[in-house]
Amino acid sequence: MKRTHYCNDLSAKNVGQTVLLQGWASRVRDTKGANFIVLRDRSGIVQVTVEASNSSYPVSTEVRSEFVLEVEGLVQVREENNQTRQYATGEIEIIPTRLEILSTAKPVPFPVDGTPLTASEEVRMRYRYLDLRREPLREALKLRHKVVSSIYNFLDAEGFISVETPMLTKSTPEGARDYLVPSRTNPGEFYALPQSPQLFKQLLMIANFDKYFQIARCFRDEDLRADRQPDFTQLDIEMSFVEVDDVLELNERLIQDVFKKTLDVDIPIPFPRLPYADAMNRFGSDKPDQRFGLEFADASGILKDSGFGVFKSALEAGGVVKVLVAPAELTRKQIEALEFTAKQNGAKGLAWAKVAGGSLEGGISKFLSPIEMTGLLEITGALANSTLLFGADSWDTAVKALGAVRVALRDELKLITADSPRFHFSWVVDFPLLEFDPERSAYTFMHHPFTSPTIKDLPKFGTPEMGSMKARAYDLVLNGFEVGGGSIRIHQPDVQEKMFNAIGFSTQEARERFGFFMDALEYGTPPHGGIAWGIDRMVAVMAGADSIRDVIAFPKNARGADIMADAPSVVDSKQLEDLHIKLSEKSIV
Ligand code: ASP
């Protein structure tokens, strides 16, 4: 290796040394009498100054943006000017004794030197290798590397063993569709790509590994919502002989260590724990952003005799009226936008009233009695110039819709400020075990079918009270994102069978899908539990990135396509024949 330094390693302490650098011409500026080349490598940039009298001057005039260069030269103090302070190595420059062009480059489709981007995301993704030359993406991937390596170091020191589990496997249900891979050698049979290593990590506990982890690639074929990737990376953990507290406590220490080592940020532990029912009741979300307040108050009691039809019918049907204080006098346009959000989340509308001079006006205020007004002001503590927003419906719909309104208000009113905590972690615990799926008219699992109910709820399997069973499950929430989740698992074969039956699998169906796992449970299974966190989302929040795409080297676009490599794409008929696949007329384009 000829290189002596990375660009950013140089500073005034290198003045007088001869160095050899290799990198890209980030910016090229020629003035009469000198060429200035800003040389860039993965560390940063440094200026190379080539005066007309320099023997490298003729070569330097050939250099264009993004040419690859090798520069040998002397480090010298740079004359102070406007630019010198703009970057880390600004106080020095390189005077070449030799300048070589190692590679030329076509003009790039968008600037990669830090000037504001106007290129569409489509173009940037097509030329992802160029986009990755830009500092924000490069630094985000470096941060990602540091996060992963500090996870390895921490878990290694705690006695965890990293084990790889298969990519070509059988379906592991996490509530999404599987990506299937046809088998050439077993006509008509398919592998599934893992939605998570769930069953394998549990098998590793049966196999006495005691503490396992993996930086695992997972695949879920879901309807693509904004900022989801069909393949993504999890930190997957499983531990034997543990209770909920053990898993949470280990993860708190791990997160604290990772944030300290990578960002030098102190994360206070333990993280607050919020039962699921409270999270929904107070914030209308199972992943509440707690960097700001705006908790709901329950106005059902105060409005129990309300003459306002919407409140009256919600309460008569056994529902609730929840109220949220927007700390601003909202404009009509803002209210309309919030109402749209509420409706998209199941509400029929969004009732409102403004707070002015110790009373309420506008919106639905004409339907409120003075006593109701006073009561509402009292329970909300609302101050003048704020707006009350109501969710009146079944409990579920009211809190969810108002929860979505709360998040929309955060963005609209810019409630996250420089004073807000940069990273707010919490656990949501005490999830229901099952949720009712009206489409199938049957229960389905809330986390996955291997999650243990709380011990005291075990007798409820198969009874009408099944819907009220609680799970020993937990979610990790960071700044309003669900960044992880896990549970204590079922380790008794008979309980596992009851769980399968509860979600509508007959014992025979369960055997067909998970027979190998049910067999394994019978050979001495330790109590165990674990968790997985989404590395992509965690790093995106750490990097302050808007999208997880900014922390993934080669992401898919919002339609799940890799537009650079052109995937997915059609394959030739010979390949399909080998795989025993015939396309239907409809799918041939
Ligand atoms: N397998 C679960 C998931 O991917 C995590 C866990 O339960 O450990 O969400």
Tab-separated table of N, CA and C in Angstrom, residues 369-452:
chain	number	residue	atom	x	y	z
A	369	SER	N	-72.461	22.821	27.656
A	369	SER	CA	-72.993	23.662	28.732
A	369	SER	C	-71.821	24.303	29.466
A	370	PRO	N	-72.067	25.414	30.223
A	370	PRO	CA	-70.969	26.048	30.968
A	370	PRO	C	-70.286	25.058	31.907
A	371	ILE	N	-71.063	24.177	32.505
A	371	ILE	CA	-70.454	23.201	33.432
A	371	ILE	C	-69.524	22.265	32.680
A	372	GLU	N	-69.988	21.820	31.495
A	372	GLU	CA	-69.143	20.920	30.692
A	372	GLU	C	-67.847	21.640	30.284
A	373	MET	N	-68.009	22.938	29.907
A	373	MET	CA	-66.821	23.696	29.509
A	373	MET	C	-65.822	23.777	30.649
A	374	THR	N	-66.315	24.136	31.824
A	374	THR	CA	-65.421	24.251	32.981
A	374	THR	C	-64.737	22.917	33.257
A	375	GLY	N	-65.542	21.854	33.184
A	375	GLY	CA	-65.005	20.516	33.432
A	375	GLY	C	-63.897	20.182	32.439
A	376	LEU	N	-64.142	20.511	31.174
A	376	LEU	CA	-63.138	20.184	30.149
A	376	LEU	C	-61.848	20.973	30.384
A	377	LEU	N	-62.007	22.242	30.733
A	377	LEU	CA	-60.815	23.068	30.983
A	377	LEU	C	-60.049	22.531	32.197
A	378	GLU	N	-60.800	22.047	33.145
A	378	GLU	CA	-60.168	21.526	34.364
A	378	GLU	C	-59.377	20.251	34.096
A	379	ILE	N	-60.009	19.285	33.405
A	379	ILE	CA	-59.290	18.003	33.232
A	379	ILE	C	-58.141	18.124	32.235
A	380	THR	N	-58.226	19.082	31.321
A	380	THR	CA	-57.144	19.188	30.327
A	380	THR	C	-56.082	20.186	30.780
A	381	GLY	N	-56.445	21.089	31.680
A	381	GLY	CA	-55.522	22.160	32.064
A	381	GLY	C	-55.225	23.077	30.888
A	382	ALA	N	-56.139	23.122	29.910
A	382	ALA	CA	-55.871	23.874	28.674
A	382	ALA	C	-55.790	25.368	28.939
A	383	LEU	N	-54.813	26.000	28.339
A	383	LEU	CA	-54.621	27.439	28.488
A	383	LEU	C	-55.232	28.155	27.287
A	384	ALA	N	-55.366	29.487	27.424
A	384	ALA	CA	-55.904	30.279	26.322
A	384	ALA	C	-55.055	30.054	25.077
A	385	ASN	N	-55.684	30.291	23.935
A	385	ASN	CA	-55.028	30.130	22.638
A	385	ASN	C	-54.631	28.683	22.326
A	386	SER	N	-55.329	27.754	22.923
A	386	SER	CA	-55.092	26.377	22.509
A	386	SER	C	-56.394	25.840	21.913
A	387	THR	N	-56.332	24.643	21.382
A	387	THR	CA	-57.503	24.061	20.735
A	387	THR	C	-57.731	22.669	21.291
A	388	LEU	N	-58.954	22.387	21.691
A	388	LEU	CA	-59.282	21.034	22.146
A	388	LEU	C	-59.712	20.193	20.950
A	389	LEU	N	-59.193	18.983	20.877
A	389	LEU	CA	-59.562	18.064	19.793
A	389	LEU	C	-60.139	16.809	20.438
A	390	PHE	N	-61.270	16.340	19.908
A	390	PHE	CA	-61.983	15.234	20.559
A	390	PHE	C	-61.973	13.969	19.697
A	391	GLY	N	-61.852	12.845	20.377
A	391	GLY	CA	-62.047	11.558	19.725
A	391	GLY	C	-63.207	10.878	20.415
A	392	ALA	N	-64.315	10.713	19.690
A	392	ALA	CA	-65.509	10.115	20.305
A	392	ALA	C	-65.914	8.913	19.484
A	393	ASP	N	-65.767	7.750	20.058
A	393	ASP	CA	-66.048	6.521	19.307
A	393	ASP	C	-65.893	5.358	20.279
A	394	SER	N	-65.785	4.124	19.719
A	394	SER	CA	-65.422	3.005	20.586
A	394	SER	C	-64.018	3.346	21.111
A	395	TRP	N	-63.662	2.783	22.266
A	395	TRP	CA	-62.363	3.128	22.874
A	395	TRP	C	-61.227	2.969	21.866
A	396	ASP	N	-61.238	1.824	21.198
A	396	ASP	CA	-60.188	1.467	20.267
A	396	ASP	C	-60.023	2.514	19.150
A	397	THR	N	-61.143	2.837	18.514
A	397	THR	CA	-61.096	3.776	17.392
A	397	THR	C	-60.753	5.181	17.889
A	398	ALA	N	-61.364	5.580	19.003
A	398	ALA	CA	-61.130	6.946	19.505
A	398	ALA	C	-59.655	7.159	19.831
A	399	VAL	N	-59.043	6.216	20.567
A	399	VAL	CA	-57.648	6.454	20.969
A	399	VAL	C	-56.714	6.352	19.776
A	400	LYS	N	-56.986	5.403	18.876
A	400	LYS	CA	-56.083	5.256	17.721
A	400	LYS	C	-56.129	6.495	16.823
A	401	ALA	N	-57.346	6.988	16.564
A	401	ALA	CA	-57.474	8.152	15.688
A	401	ALA	C	-56.836	9.380	16.338
A	402	LEU	N	-57.102	9.562	17.632
A	402	LEU	CA	-56.528	10.728	18.316
A	402	LEU	C	-54.999	10.569	18.434
A	403	GLY	N	-54.533	9.330	18.521
A	403	GLY	CA	-53.093	9.061	18.543
A	403	GLY	C	-52.428	9.523	17.248
A	404	ALA	N	-53.096	9.263	16.131
A	404	ALA	CA	-52.543	9.688	14.844
A	404	ALA	C	-52.563	11.220	14.754
A	405	VAL	N	-53.617	11.835	15.306
A	405	VAL	CA	-53.714	13.301	15.321
A	405	VAL	C	-52.569	13.880	16.171
A	406	ARG	N	-52.281	13.210	17.279
A	406	ARG	CA	-51.205	13.682	18.177
A	406	ARG	C	-49.857	13.718	17.428
A	407	VAL	N	-49.593	12.666	16.657
A	407	VAL	CA	-48.328	12.616	15.914
A	407	VAL	C	-48.322	13.683	14.809
A	408	ALA	N	-49.470	13.864	14.162
A	408	ALA	CA	-49.542	14.889	13.113
A	408	ALA	C	-49.311	16.279	13.713
A	409	LEU	N	-49.836	16.491	14.933
A	409	LEU	CA	-49.636	17.788	15.603
A	409	LEU	C	-48.160	18.010	15.937
A	410	ARG	N	-47.486	16.934	16.332
A	410	ARG	CA	-46.043	17.034	16.627
A	410	ARG	C	-45.311	17.634	15.431
A	411	ASP	N	-45.662	17.143	14.241
A	411	ASP	CA	-44.953	17.616	13.053
A	411	ASP	C	-45.445	18.999	12.641
A	412	GLU	N	-46.758	19.196	12.675
A	412	GLU	CA	-47.333	20.471	12.242
A	412	GLU	C	-46.876	21.627	13.138
A	413	LEU	N	-46.879	21.397	14.440
A	413	LEU	CA	-46.538	22.481	15.376
A	413	LEU	C	-45.064	22.424	15.803
A	414	LYS	N	-44.320	21.558	15.177
A	414	LYS	CA	-42.884	21.415	15.472
A	414	LYS	C	-42.637	21.310	16.980
A	415	LEU	N	-43.281	20.310	17.562
A	415	LEU	CA	-43.224	20.171	19.020
A	415	LEU	C	-41.898	19.571	19.494
A	416	ILE	N	-41.126	18.996	18.564
A	416	ILE	CA	-39.797	18.518	18.950
A	416	ILE	C	-38.835	19.686	18.731
A	417	THR	N	-38.228	20.135	19.813
A	417	THR	CA	-37.358	21.307	19.722
A	417	THR	C	-35.958	20.920	20.186
A	418	ALA	N	-35.085	21.899	20.155
A	418	ALA	CA	-33.704	21.647	20.593
A	418	ALA	C	-33.668	21.203	22.061
A	419	ASP	N	-34.711	21.567	22.817
A	419	ASP	CA	-34.735	21.178	24.237
A	419	ASP	C	-35.299	19.770	24.465
A	420	SER	N	-35.890	19.194	23.443
A	420	SER	CA	-36.467	17.844	23.617
A	420	SER	C	-35.328	16.845	23.757
A	421	PRO	N	-35.590	15.738	24.461
A	421	PRO	CA	-34.533	14.718	24.523
A	421	PRO	C	-34.227	14.220	23.111
A	422	ARG	N	-32.932	13.995	22.840
A	422	ARG	CA	-32.571	13.570	21.482
A	422	ARG	C	-33.013	12.115	21.247
A	423	PHE	N	-32.863	11.293	22.275
A	423	PHE	CA	-33.260	9.892	22.171
A	423	PHE	C	-34.110	9.537	23.381
A	424	HIS	N	-35.353	9.173	23.151
A	424	HIS	CA	-36.184	8.743	24.276
A	424	HIS	C	-36.565	7.281	24.100
A	425	PHE	N	-36.020	6.429	24.977
A	425	PHE	CA	-36.333	5.001	24.937
A	425	PHE	C	-37.406	4.672	25.957
A	426	SER	N	-38.269	3.731	25.612
A	426	SER	CA	-39.177	3.178	26.622
A	426	SER	C	-39.542	1.759	26.201
A	427	TRP	N	-40.084	1.014	27.157
A	427	TRP	CA	-40.623	-0.322	26.870
A	427	TRP	C	-42.129	-0.241	26.930
A	428	VAL	N	-42.791	-0.883	26.004
A	428	VAL	CA	-44.226	-1.118	26.148
A	428	VAL	C	-44.369	-2.592	26.517
A	429	VAL	N	-45.089	-2.858	27.604
A	429	VAL	CA	-45.183	-4.224	28.142
A	429	VAL	C	-46.659	-4.622	28.304
A	430	ASP	N	-46.877	-5.841	28.775
A	430	ASP	CA	-48.238	-6.340	29.042
A	430	ASP	C	-49.150	-6.271	27.821
A	431	PHE	N	-48.649	-6.716	26.711
A	431	PHE	CA	-49.474	-6.769	25.498
A	431	PHE	C	-50.530	-7.855	25.631
A	432	PRO	N	-51.648	-7.674	24.940
A	432	PRO	CA	-52.562	-8.813	24.834
A	432	PRO	C	-51.840	-9.941	24.088
A	433	LEU	N	-52.196	-11.191	24.402
A	433	LEU	CA	-51.576	-12.322	23.704
A	433	LEU	C	-52.153	-12.461	22.300
A	434	LEU	N	-53.474	-12.248	22.225
A	434	LEU	CA	-54.189	-12.501	20.967
A	434	LEU	C	-54.945	-11.257	20.538
A	435	GLU	N	-55.195	-11.151	19.251
A	435	GLU	CA	-56.137	-10.112	18.831
A	435	GLU	C	-57.128	-10.750	17.872
A	436	PHE	N	-58.322	-10.169	17.862
A	436	PHE	CA	-59.371	-10.778	17.059
A	436	PHE	C	-59.267	-10.279	15.632
A	437	ASP	N	-59.248	-11.205	14.699
A	437	ASP	CA	-59.167	-10.837	13.290
A	437	ASP	C	-60.564	-10.985	12.696
A	438	PRO	N	-61.259	-9.853	12.478
A	438	PRO	CA	-62.651	-9.960	12.022
A	438	PRO	C	-62.745	-10.629	10.648
A	439	GLU	N	-61.707	-10.490	9.825
A	439	GLU	CA	-61.766	-11.097	8.490
A	439	GLU	C	-61.863	-12.620	8.573
A	440	ARG	N	-61.023	-13.204	9.436
A	440	ARG	CA	-61.049	-14.671	9.586
A	440	ARG	C	-62.065	-15.088	10.641
A	441	SER	N	-62.550	-14.082	11.342
A	441	SER	CA	-63.430	-14.281	12.488
A	441	SER	C	-62.825	-15.308	13.450
A	442	ALA	N	-61.559	-15.063	13.765
A	442	ALA	CA	-60.819	-15.948	14.682
A	442	ALA	C	-59.720	-15.109	15.344
A	443	TYR	N	-59.181	-15.651	16.413
A	443	TYR	CA	-58.059	-14.962	17.047
A	443	TYR	C	-56.787	-15.170	16.243
A	444	THR	N	-55.914	-14.174	16.331
A	444	THR	CA	-54.594	-14.345	15.760
A	444	THR	C	-53.584	-13.880	16.808
A	445	PHE	N	-52.322	-14.239	16.630
A	445	PHE	CA	-51.316	-13.841	17.610
A	445	PHE	C	-50.998	-12.366	17.459
A	446	MET	N	-50.620	-11.718	18.551
A	446	MET	CA	-50.280	-10.304	18.476
A	446	MET	C	-48.779	-10.159	18.196
A	447	HIS	N	-47.957	-11.012	18.770
A	447	HIS	CA	-46.508	-10.928	18.536
A	447	HIS	C	-46.089	-12.032	17.570
A	448	HIS	N	-46.013	-13.233	18.006
A	448	HIS	CA	-45.923	-14.414	17.150
A	448	HIS	C	-46.361	-15.616	17.982
A	449	PRO	N	-46.613	-16.755	17.329
A	449	PRO	CA	-47.286	-17.841	18.066
A	449	PRO	C	-46.401	-18.567	19.084
A	450	PHE	N	-45.195	-18.101	19.297
A	450	PHE	CA	-44.303	-18.780	20.244
A	450	PHE	C	-44.173	-17.992	21.552
A	451	THR	N	-44.935	-16.894	21.620
A	451	THR	CA	-44.912	-16.021	22.791
A	451	THR	C	-45.718	-16.615	23.936
A	452	SER	N	-45.144	-16.589	25.123
A	452	SER	CA	-45.805	-17.178	26.284
A	452	SER	C	-46.851	-16.230	26.860
